[in-house]
Amino acid sequence: MTDAASSPPSYRVWALTGLPEVQPGDDLAKLIASTGPGLVDGDVLLVTSKVVSKAEGRVVAAADREAAIDAETVRVVARRGGLRIVENRQGLVMAAAGVDASNTPAGTVLLLPEDPDASAARIRAGLRDALDVEVGVVITDTFGRPWRSGLTDVAIGAAGVRVLDDLRGGEDRHGNALSATVVATADELAAAGDLVKGKTAGLPVAVVRGLGHLVTEADGGARALVRAAADDMFRLGTSEAVREAVTVRRTVREFTDEPVDPGAVRRAVAAAVTAPAPHHTTPWRFVLLESAESRARLLDVMRDAWVADLRRDGKSEESVAKRVRRGDVLRNAPYLVVPCLVMDGSHAYGDERRATAEREMFVVAAGAAVQNFLVALAGEQLGSAWVSSTMFCRDVVRGVLGLPDAWDPMGAVAVGRPAAPPKERAAREASAFVSVR
């Protein structure tokens, strides 16, 4: 605490001007020194990762940015539509693995520095040699944050800076013990610099003066800011994501015209085939109707078969028309999937009771797979409706789709973007469906 006569704590931050366009092979420390930055001991330089990547030749030709993201990804943490939050090679969890297609020539992308801490150390050493000053260096990049809107700069590399200020074991002004307070000082510095660098001003380097107590030789680099897996309560987010998907899953009967991403459907199929099944079998097949022609051909033939069945049952033409209209949910969807059951690997029994039970096991497995599929679609923000109509004309469906005789269509799933928010679902008290013995 300062006394009344002393100045209150303060710092100054400004952007450096005069830095030329950085090219592969450039010595960033020399470029910064050439601007006459007037650095003094205890200053902290905040350097945007893009210029570090350019200097280090991390500009790569990439006609497909997604392929570059794949190459830099260690694991996918979350996915929504085309956006992926991933852990990249540097251990950072961020959007698109940090692969950037802005501020770089068309047909190329920028990858993050291979080792941002080492990059920061080289810049720091270069400035010491060129200007005879002891400064800290922070390499920054832009992140979104869970639970918060908007972007901010954070530290992805650091040298000569106390990246974390561990206050645990101390006391606040009221004598309360600090048991969990660890301040991310390097991230705070990065955000302060971003206020003057900006995203479009072309000023990639900022200086902070007045926080010399954060400049130290005993730094561990920005890698220390990455939370260890054992301490990360939201590392996978699996249970939260599944609960959310189960909660929001609804039968959707009206869809927009927006095309469905085939990749999202295939990811849902990947979830579907993790369902349990008897005898270590894989009794599911998913027929994806991605063309309007294939959907129309199937639905036209099914409609004719359905009408013929209803008329044989003695239904009136009005009743027939009403029932056929129920199939409009399939006709109006931009994507259809026909899940099928195959009995490969099932056991043969001469006893009818056991044979029936055997088939029921496989049917239950098919239902589990379809449920997985619907929940995964909801996780992709896709609506769906599972309609049983193909089960009433399996031979017709097999014929028009060219399916093997052993494939039993188990309904059809309409898939698309919901045209309206789902209606509120009546509350269901779980205890009403539980019987305890």
Coordinates of C-alpha atoms in Angstrom, one line a residue:
M1 CA 0.0 0.0 0.0
T2 CA 1.3 3.5 -0.8
D3 CA 1.1 6.4 1.6
A4 CA -0.9 9.5 0.8
A5 CA 2.2 11.4 -0.5
S6 CA 3.1 8.8 -3.1
S7 CA 1.7 8.5 -6.6
P8 CA -1.0 5.8 -7.1
P9 CA 0.0 2.8 -9.1
S10 CA -0.2 3.4 -12.9
Y11 CA 1.2 2.2 -16.2
R12 CA 1.4 3.5 -19.8
V13 CA 0.7 1.5 -22.9
W14 CA 1.3 2.6 -26.5
A15 CA 1.7 1.1 -30.0
L16 CA 5.0 1.2 -31.9
T17 CA 4.8 2.9 -35.3
G18 CA 7.1 2.6 -38.3
L19 CA 7.4 -1.2 -38.3
P20 CA 7.7 -2.3 -42.0
E21 CA 5.8 -5.2 -43.5
V22 CA 7.3 -8.4 -42.1
Q23 CA 8.7 -10.9 -44.5
P24 CA 9.9 -14.5 -44.0
G25 CA 13.4 -14.6 -42.5
D26 CA 13.2 -11.1 -41.0
D27 CA 14.8 -10.5 -37.6
L28 CA 12.0 -9.1 -35.6
A29 CA 14.2 -7.8 -32.8
K30 CA 16.2 -5.8 -35.4
L31 CA 13.1 -4.5 -37.1
I32 CA 11.7 -3.3 -33.7
A33 CA 14.9 -1.7 -32.7
S34 CA 15.1 0.1 -36.0
T35 CA 11.9 2.0 -35.2
G36 CA 13.7 3.9 -32.4
P37 CA 11.3 2.5 -29.7
G38 CA 13.0 4.3 -26.8
L39 CA 12.8 1.1 -24.7
V40 CA 14.0 1.1 -21.1
D41 CA 14.7 -1.6 -18.6
G42 CA 11.4 -3.0 -17.2
D43 CA 9.3 -2.4 -20.4
V44 CA 7.1 -5.2 -21.7
L45 CA 6.7 -5.7 -25.5
L46 CA 3.5 -7.2 -26.7
V47 CA 4.0 -8.7 -30.2
T48 CA 1.1 -10.0 -32.3
S49 CA 1.6 -13.6 -33.3
K50 CA 0.9 -12.9 -37.0
V51 CA 4.2 -11.0 -37.5
V52 CA 6.1 -13.7 -35.6
S53 CA 4.6 -16.3 -37.8
K54 CA 5.5 -14.3 -40.9
A55 CA 9.1 -13.8 -39.8
E56 CA 9.4 -17.5 -39.0
G57 CA 8.1 -18.6 -42.4
R58 CA 4.9 -20.1 -41.0
V59 CA 3.0 -19.0 -44.1
V60 CA 1.9 -22.0 -46.0
A61 CA 0.0 -22.6 -49.2
A62 CA -3.4 -24.0 -48.5
A63 CA -6.3 -24.1 -51.0
D64 CA -8.3 -25.7 -48.2
R65 CA -8.1 -24.0 -44.8
E66 CA -9.9 -26.9 -43.2
A67 CA -7.0 -29.2 -44.2
A68 CA -4.5 -26.9 -42.6
I69 CA -6.7 -26.9 -39.4
D70 CA -6.8 -30.7 -39.4
A71 CA -3.0 -30.8 -39.6
E72 CA -2.6 -28.5 -36.6
T73 CA -5.2 -30.2 -34.5
V74 CA -4.5 -32.6 -31.7
R75 CA -8.1 -33.1 -30.6
V76 CA -11.5 -31.5 -31.3
V77 CA -13.0 -30.1 -28.1
A78 CA -16.2 -28.7 -29.5
R79 CA -17.8 -28.3 -32.9
R80 CA -20.8 -26.3 -34.1
G81 CA -21.4 -26.2 -37.8
G82 CA -18.2 -25.2 -39.5
L83 CA -16.6 -23.8 -36.3
R84 CA -14.2 -26.0 -34.4
I85 CA -12.7 -25.4 -31.1
V86 CA -9.6 -27.6 -30.9
E87 CA -6.4 -28.3 -29.0
N88 CA -3.5 -27.5 -31.3
R89 CA 0.1 -28.6 -31.4
Q90 CA 1.1 -25.9 -29.0
G91 CA -1.4 -27.1 -26.4
L92 CA -3.7 -24.1 -26.9
V93 CA -7.5 -24.7 -27.0
M94 CA -8.8 -22.2 -29.5
A95 CA -10.9 -21.7 -32.6
A96 CA -9.6 -23.3 -35.8
A97 CA -6.2 -24.3 -34.2
G98 CA -5.1 -20.6 -34.7
V99 CA -4.9 -21.1 -38.5
D100 CA -5.6 -17.6 -39.9
A101 CA -6.5 -16.7 -43.5
S102 CA -6.4 -12.9 -42.9
N103 CA -3.5 -10.6 -43.5
T104 CA -1.9 -13.1 -45.7
P105 CA -1.9 -13.5 -49.5
A106 CA -4.8 -15.3 -51.2
G107 CA -4.2 -19.0 -51.3
T108 CA -2.1 -19.0 -48.1
V109 CA -2.8 -19.3 -44.4
L110 CA -0.8 -18.4 -41.3
L111 CA 0.0 -21.0 -38.7
L112 CA 0.9 -20.0 -35.2
P113 CA 4.6 -20.0 -34.2
E114 CA 6.0 -23.5 -33.7
D115 CA 7.2 -22.6 -30.2
P116 CA 5.8 -19.2 -29.1
D117 CA 7.9 -19.2 -25.9
A118 CA 11.1 -19.7 -27.8
S119 CA 10.0 -17.0 -30.3
A120 CA 9.6 -14.6 -27.4
A121 CA 13.0 -15.5 -25.9
R122 CA 14.7 -14.8 -29.3
I123 CA 13.1 -11.4 -29.6
R124 CA 14.0 -10.6 -26.0
A125 CA 17.7 -11.6 -26.5
G126 CA 17.8 -9.7 -29.8
L127 CA 16.6 -6.5 -28.2
R128 CA 19.1 -6.9 -25.4
D129 CA 21.9 -7.2 -27.9
A130 CA 20.6 -4.3 -30.1
L131 CA 19.5 -1.8 -27.4
D132 CA 21.2 -3.0 -24.2
V133 CA 17.8 -3.2 -22.4
E134 CA 16.2 -5.9 -20.2
V135 CA 12.6 -6.1 -21.3
G136 CA 9.9 -8.7 -21.2
V137 CA 8.3 -10.0 -24.3
V138 CA 4.8 -11.5 -24.7
I139 CA 3.5 -13.1 -28.0
T140 CA -0.2 -12.5 -28.3
D141 CA -3.1 -14.0 -30.2
T142 CA -6.9 -13.4 -30.3
F143 CA -9.1 -15.8 -28.4
G144 CA -12.8 -16.1 -27.7
R145 CA -13.7 -17.2 -24.1
P146 CA -16.2 -19.8 -22.8
W147 CA -19.2 -18.0 -21.2
R148 CA -18.2 -14.6 -22.5
S149 CA -19.0 -12.8 -25.7
G150 CA -16.4 -11.0 -27.8
L151 CA -12.7 -11.5 -28.4
T152 CA -9.6 -10.4 -26.6
D153 CA -5.8 -10.9 -26.9
V154 CA -4.1 -13.4 -24.6
A155 CA -0.5 -14.5 -24.2
I156 CA 0.6 -17.6 -26.2
G157 CA 4.3 -17.1 -25.7
A158 CA 6.4 -15.1 -23.2
A159 CA 9.9 -14.5 -22.1
G160 CA 11.2 -12.5 -19.1
V161 CA 7.7 -11.9 -17.8
R162 CA 5.9 -13.3 -14.7
V163 CA 3.0 -14.9 -16.6
L164 CA 1.2 -15.9 -13.4
D165 CA 1.1 -13.9 -10.1
D166 CA 0.3 -16.5 -7.4
L167 CA -1.3 -14.7 -4.5
R168 CA -2.2 -17.9 -2.6
G169 CA -1.2 -18.0 1.0
G170 CA -1.5 -14.2 1.3
E171 CA -4.3 -12.1 2.8
D172 CA -6.6 -9.5 1.5
R173 CA -7.1 -6.1 3.2
H174 CA -9.6 -7.6 5.6
G175 CA -7.3 -10.4 6.7
N176 CA -9.1 -13.1 4.6
A177 CA -6.8 -15.9 3.4
L178 CA -6.3 -16.0 -0.4
S179 CA -6.5 -19.7 -1.3
A180 CA -7.3 -19.8 -5.0
T181 CA -6.1 -16.4 -6.4
V182 CA -3.6 -16.8 -9.3
V183 CA -3.6 -13.8 -11.6
A184 CA -2.9 -14.4 -15.3
T185 CA -0.7 -11.3 -15.6
A186 CA 0.6 -12.1 -19.1
D187 CA -3.0 -12.3 -20.4
E188 CA -3.8 -9.0 -18.8
L189 CA -0.8 -7.4 -20.4
A190 CA -1.9 -8.9 -23.8
A191 CA -5.3 -7.4 -23.5
A192 CA -4.0 -4.0 -22.5
G193 CA -1.8 -4.0 -25.6
D194 CA -4.7 -5.0 -27.9
L195 CA -6.5 -1.8 -26.9
V196 CA -3.8 0.3 -28.7
K197 CA -2.8 -2.2 -31.4
G198 CA -6.3 -2.8 -32.6
K199 CA -7.3 -5.5 -35.1
T200 CA -7.1 -3.4 -38.3
A201 CA -4.7 -0.6 -37.5
G202 CA -1.6 -2.4 -38.8
L203 CA 0.2 -1.8 -35.5
P204 CA 1.5 -5.3 -34.4
V205 CA 3.7 -4.3 -31.4
A206 CA 2.8 -2.4 -28.2
V207 CA 4.8 -1.4 -25.2
V208 CA 3.8 -1.3 -21.6
R209 CA 5.8 0.8 -19.2
G210 CA 5.4 1.1 -15.4
L211 CA 5.1 -2.6 -14.5
G212 CA 8.7 -3.4 -14.2
H213 CA 8.0 -5.7 -11.3
L214 CA 6.6 -8.2 -13.8
V215 CA 9.8 -8.4 -15.7
T216 CA 11.9 -11.2 -14.4
E217 CA 14.5 -13.8 -15.4
A218 CA 12.6 -16.5 -13.5
D219 CA 9.8 -17.0 -16.0
G220 CA 8.3 -20.2 -17.1
G221 CA 6.9 -19.0 -20.4
A222 CA 3.3 -18.8 -21.5
R223 CA 3.0 -22.6 -21.5
A224 CA 2.4 -22.2 -17.8
L225 CA -1.0 -20.6 -18.6
V226 CA -2.3 -23.7 -20.1
R227 CA -4.4 -25.5 -17.5
A228 CA -3.3 -29.1 -16.9
A229 CA -5.7 -31.8 -18.0
A230 CA -6.1 -33.1 -14.5
D231 CA -7.2 -29.6 -13.3
D232 CA -9.5 -28.8 -16.3
M233 CA -13.2 -29.4 -15.3
F234 CA -14.3 -28.7 -18.9
R235 CA -11.6 -30.4 -20.8
L236 CA -14.0 -32.5 -22.8
G237 CA -17.3 -31.1 -22.0
T238 CA -18.8 -34.4 -23.0
S239 CA -21.5 -34.9 -20.3
E240 CA -22.6 -31.3 -20.6
A241 CA -22.8 -31.5 -24.4
V242 CA -24.7 -34.7 -24.3
R243 CA -27.2 -33.4 -21.7
E244 CA -27.8 -30.3 -23.7
A245 CA -28.3 -32.3 -26.9
V246 CA -30.8 -34.7 -25.2
T247 CA -32.6 -31.7 -23.7
V248 CA -33.0 -29.8 -27.0
R249 CA -33.8 -32.8 -29.2
R250 CA -37.3 -32.4 -30.5
T251 CA -39.3 -33.9 -33.4
V252 CA -39.1 -31.1 -36.0
R253 CA -41.8 -31.1 -38.7
E254 CA -40.9 -27.8 -40.5
F255 CA -37.6 -27.1 -42.0
T256 CA -35.8 -24.2 -43.7
D257 CA -34.4 -24.6 -47.2
E258 CA -30.8 -24.3 -45.9
P259 CA -28.7 -27.2 -47.1
V260 CA -27.6 -29.8 -44.6
D261 CA -23.9 -30.3 -44.1
P262 CA -23.2 -33.9 -45.1
G263 CA -20.3 -33.9 -42.7
A264 CA -22.6 -33.2 -39.8
V265 CA -24.8 -36.2 -40.7
R266 CA -21.7 -38.5 -41.0
R267 CA -20.6 -37.3 -37.5
A268 CA -24.0 -38.2 -36.2
V269 CA -23.7 -41.6 -37.8
A270 CA -20.4 -42.0 -36.1
A271 CA -22.2 -41.4 -32.8
A272 CA -25.0 -43.8 -33.8
V273 CA -22.7 -46.8 -34.3
T274 CA -21.4 -46.6 -30.8
A275 CA -24.8 -48.0 -29.6
P276 CA -24.8 -51.4 -27.8
A277 CA -25.6 -54.5 -29.8
P278 CA -26.0 -58.2 -29.1
H279 CA -23.2 -60.7 -29.8
H280 CA -20.6 -58.0 -30.6
T281 CA -22.5 -57.3 -33.9
T282 CA -22.9 -54.1 -35.8
P283 CA -26.6 -54.4 -36.9
W284 CA -27.0 -50.9 -38.3
R285 CA -26.8 -49.3 -41.8
F286 CA -27.6 -45.7 -42.6
V287 CA -28.7 -44.9 -46.2
L288 CA -28.1 -41.1 -46.8
L289 CA -30.4 -39.6 -49.4
E290 CA -28.4 -36.5 -50.3
S291 CA -29.9 -35.7 -53.7
A292 CA -33.4 -34.2 -54.2
E293 CA -33.9 -36.8 -57.0
S294 CA -33.3 -39.8 -54.7
R295 CA -35.6 -38.3 -52.0
A296 CA -38.4 -37.6 -54.5
R297 CA -38.2 -41.0 -56.1
L298 CA -38.4 -42.8 -52.8
L299 CA -41.2 -40.7 -51.4
D300 CA -43.3 -40.9 -54.6
V301 CA -43.1 -44.7 -54.6
M302 CA -43.8 -44.9 -50.8
R303 CA -46.8 -42.6 -51.2
D304 CA -48.3 -44.8 -53.9
A305 CA -47.8 -47.9 -51.8
W306 CA -49.3 -46.2 -48.7
V307 CA -52.3 -45.1 -50.7
A308 CA -52.9 -48.6 -52.0
D309 CA -52.7 -50.0 -48.5
L310 CA -55.1 -47.5 -47.1
R311 CA -57.6 -48.1 -49.8
R312 CA -57.4 -51.9 -49.2
D313 CA -58.2 -51.1 -45.6
G314 CA -61.4 -49.4 -46.7
K315 CA -60.3 -45.9 -45.8
S316 CA -62.2 -43.0 -47.4
E317 CA -60.5 -40.8 -49.9
E318 CA -60.6 -38.0 -47.3
S319 CA -59.0 -40.2 -44.7
V320 CA -56.4 -41.3 -47.2
A321 CA -55.5 -37.7 -48.1
K322 CA -55.2 -36.7 -44.5
R323 CA -52.9 -39.6 -43.6
V324 CA -50.7 -39.1 -46.7
R325 CA -50.3 -35.5 -45.7
R326 CA -48.6 -36.7 -42.5
G327 CA -45.7 -37.7 -44.7
D328 CA -45.1 -34.1 -45.8
V329 CA -42.5 -33.8 -43.0
L330 CA -40.3 -36.2 -45.1
R331 CA -41.0 -34.5 -48.4
N332 CA -40.3 -31.0 -47.0
A333 CA -37.0 -31.9 -45.4
P334 CA -33.7 -31.1 -47.3
Y335 CA -32.1 -34.3 -46.2
L336 CA -33.4 -37.9 -45.5
V337 CA -31.7 -40.8 -43.8
V338 CA -33.1 -44.3 -43.8
P339 CA -31.7 -46.4 -40.9
C340 CA -31.7 -50.1 -41.6
L341 CA -31.5 -53.2 -39.4
V342 CA -29.3 -56.1 -40.5
M343 CA -29.4 -59.4 -38.6
D344 CA -25.8 -60.4 -39.4
G345 CA -24.4 -62.4 -36.5
S346 CA -27.7 -63.3 -35.0
H347 CA -28.3 -66.7 -33.6
A348 CA -30.7 -69.2 -35.1
Y349 CA -33.2 -70.9 -32.8
G350 CA -35.7 -73.6 -33.5
D351 CA -37.8 -72.4 -30.6
E352 CA -40.1 -69.5 -31.7
R353 CA -40.0 -67.8 -28.3
R354 CA -36.2 -67.5 -28.4
A355 CA -36.1 -66.6 -32.1
T356 CA -38.5 -63.7 -31.3
A357 CA -36.4 -62.6 -28.4
E358 CA -33.3 -62.7 -30.6
R359 CA -34.9 -60.4 -33.2
E360 CA -36.1 -58.0 -30.5
M361 CA -32.6 -57.7 -29.2
F362 CA -31.5 -56.5 -32.6
V363 CA -34.4 -54.2 -32.9
V364 CA -33.6 -52.6 -29.6
A365 CA -30.0 -52.1 -30.7
A366 CA -31.3 -50.4 -33.9
G367 CA -33.4 -48.1 -31.8
A368 CA -30.5 -47.2 -29.6
A369 CA -28.4 -46.3 -32.6
V370 CA -31.2 -44.1 -34.0
Q371 CA -31.5 -42.4 -30.7
N372 CA -27.8 -41.7 -30.7
F373 CA -28.1 -40.4 -34.2
L374 CA -31.0 -38.0 -33.3
V375 CA -29.1 -36.7 -30.2
A376 CA -26.0 -36.1 -32.2
L377 CA -27.9 -34.2 -34.9
A378 CA -29.3 -32.0 -32.1
G379 CA -25.7 -31.4 -31.0
E380 CA -25.0 -30.2 -34.6
Q381 CA -28.1 -27.8 -34.3
L382 CA -30.0 -29.9 -36.8
G383 CA -33.6 -30.8 -36.3
S384 CA -35.0 -34.2 -37.1
A385 CA -38.2 -36.3 -37.2
W386 CA -38.1 -40.1 -37.1
V387 CA -41.1 -41.3 -39.1
S388 CA -42.0 -45.0 -39.2
S389 CA -43.5 -45.1 -42.7
T390 CA -40.7 -47.1 -44.4
M391 CA -41.4 -50.0 -42.0
F392 CA -44.8 -50.5 -43.7
C393 CA -43.4 -50.9 -47.2
R394 CA -39.9 -52.4 -46.8
D395 CA -39.9 -54.3 -50.0
V396 CA -40.8 -51.1 -51.9
V397 CA -38.1 -49.1 -50.1
R398 CA -35.5 -51.8 -50.7
G399 CA -36.4 -51.9 -54.4
V400 CA -36.3 -48.2 -55.1
L401 CA -33.0 -47.7 -53.1
G402 CA -31.4 -50.9 -54.4
L403 CA -30.8 -52.3 -50.9
P404 CA -30.0 -56.0 -50.1
D405 CA -32.9 -58.2 -49.1
A406 CA -31.4 -58.5 -45.6
W407 CA -31.6 -54.8 -44.9
D408 CA -34.8 -53.9 -43.0
P409 CA -35.6 -50.1 -43.2
M410 CA -36.5 -48.9 -39.7
G411 CA -38.4 -45.7 -40.7
A412 CA -36.9 -42.6 -42.2
V413 CA -35.3 -39.6 -40.5
A414 CA -36.0 -36.1 -41.9
V415 CA -33.1 -33.8 -41.2
G416 CA -32.7 -30.0 -41.6
R417 CA -32.6 -26.6 -39.9
P418 CA -35.7 -26.0 -37.8
A419 CA -37.9 -23.4 -39.4
A420 CA -39.2 -22.2 -36.0
P421 CA -38.2 -22.6 -32.3
P422 CA -39.4 -25.8 -30.9
K423 CA -42.6 -25.8 -28.9
E424 CA -42.3 -26.2 -25.1
R425 CA -42.3 -29.8 -24.2
A426 CA -44.6 -30.8 -21.3
A427 CA -42.6 -31.5 -18.2
R428 CA -42.0 -35.2 -17.4
E429 CA -41.2 -36.1 -13.9
A430 CA -38.7 -38.9 -14.0
S431 CA -40.1 -40.6 -10.9
A432 CA -43.4 -41.3 -12.8
F433 CA -41.4 -43.7 -15.0
V434 CA -39.5 -45.5 -12.3
S435 CA -40.4 -48.6 -10.4
V436 CA -38.0 -49.6 -7.6
R437 CA -37.9 -53.2 -6.2

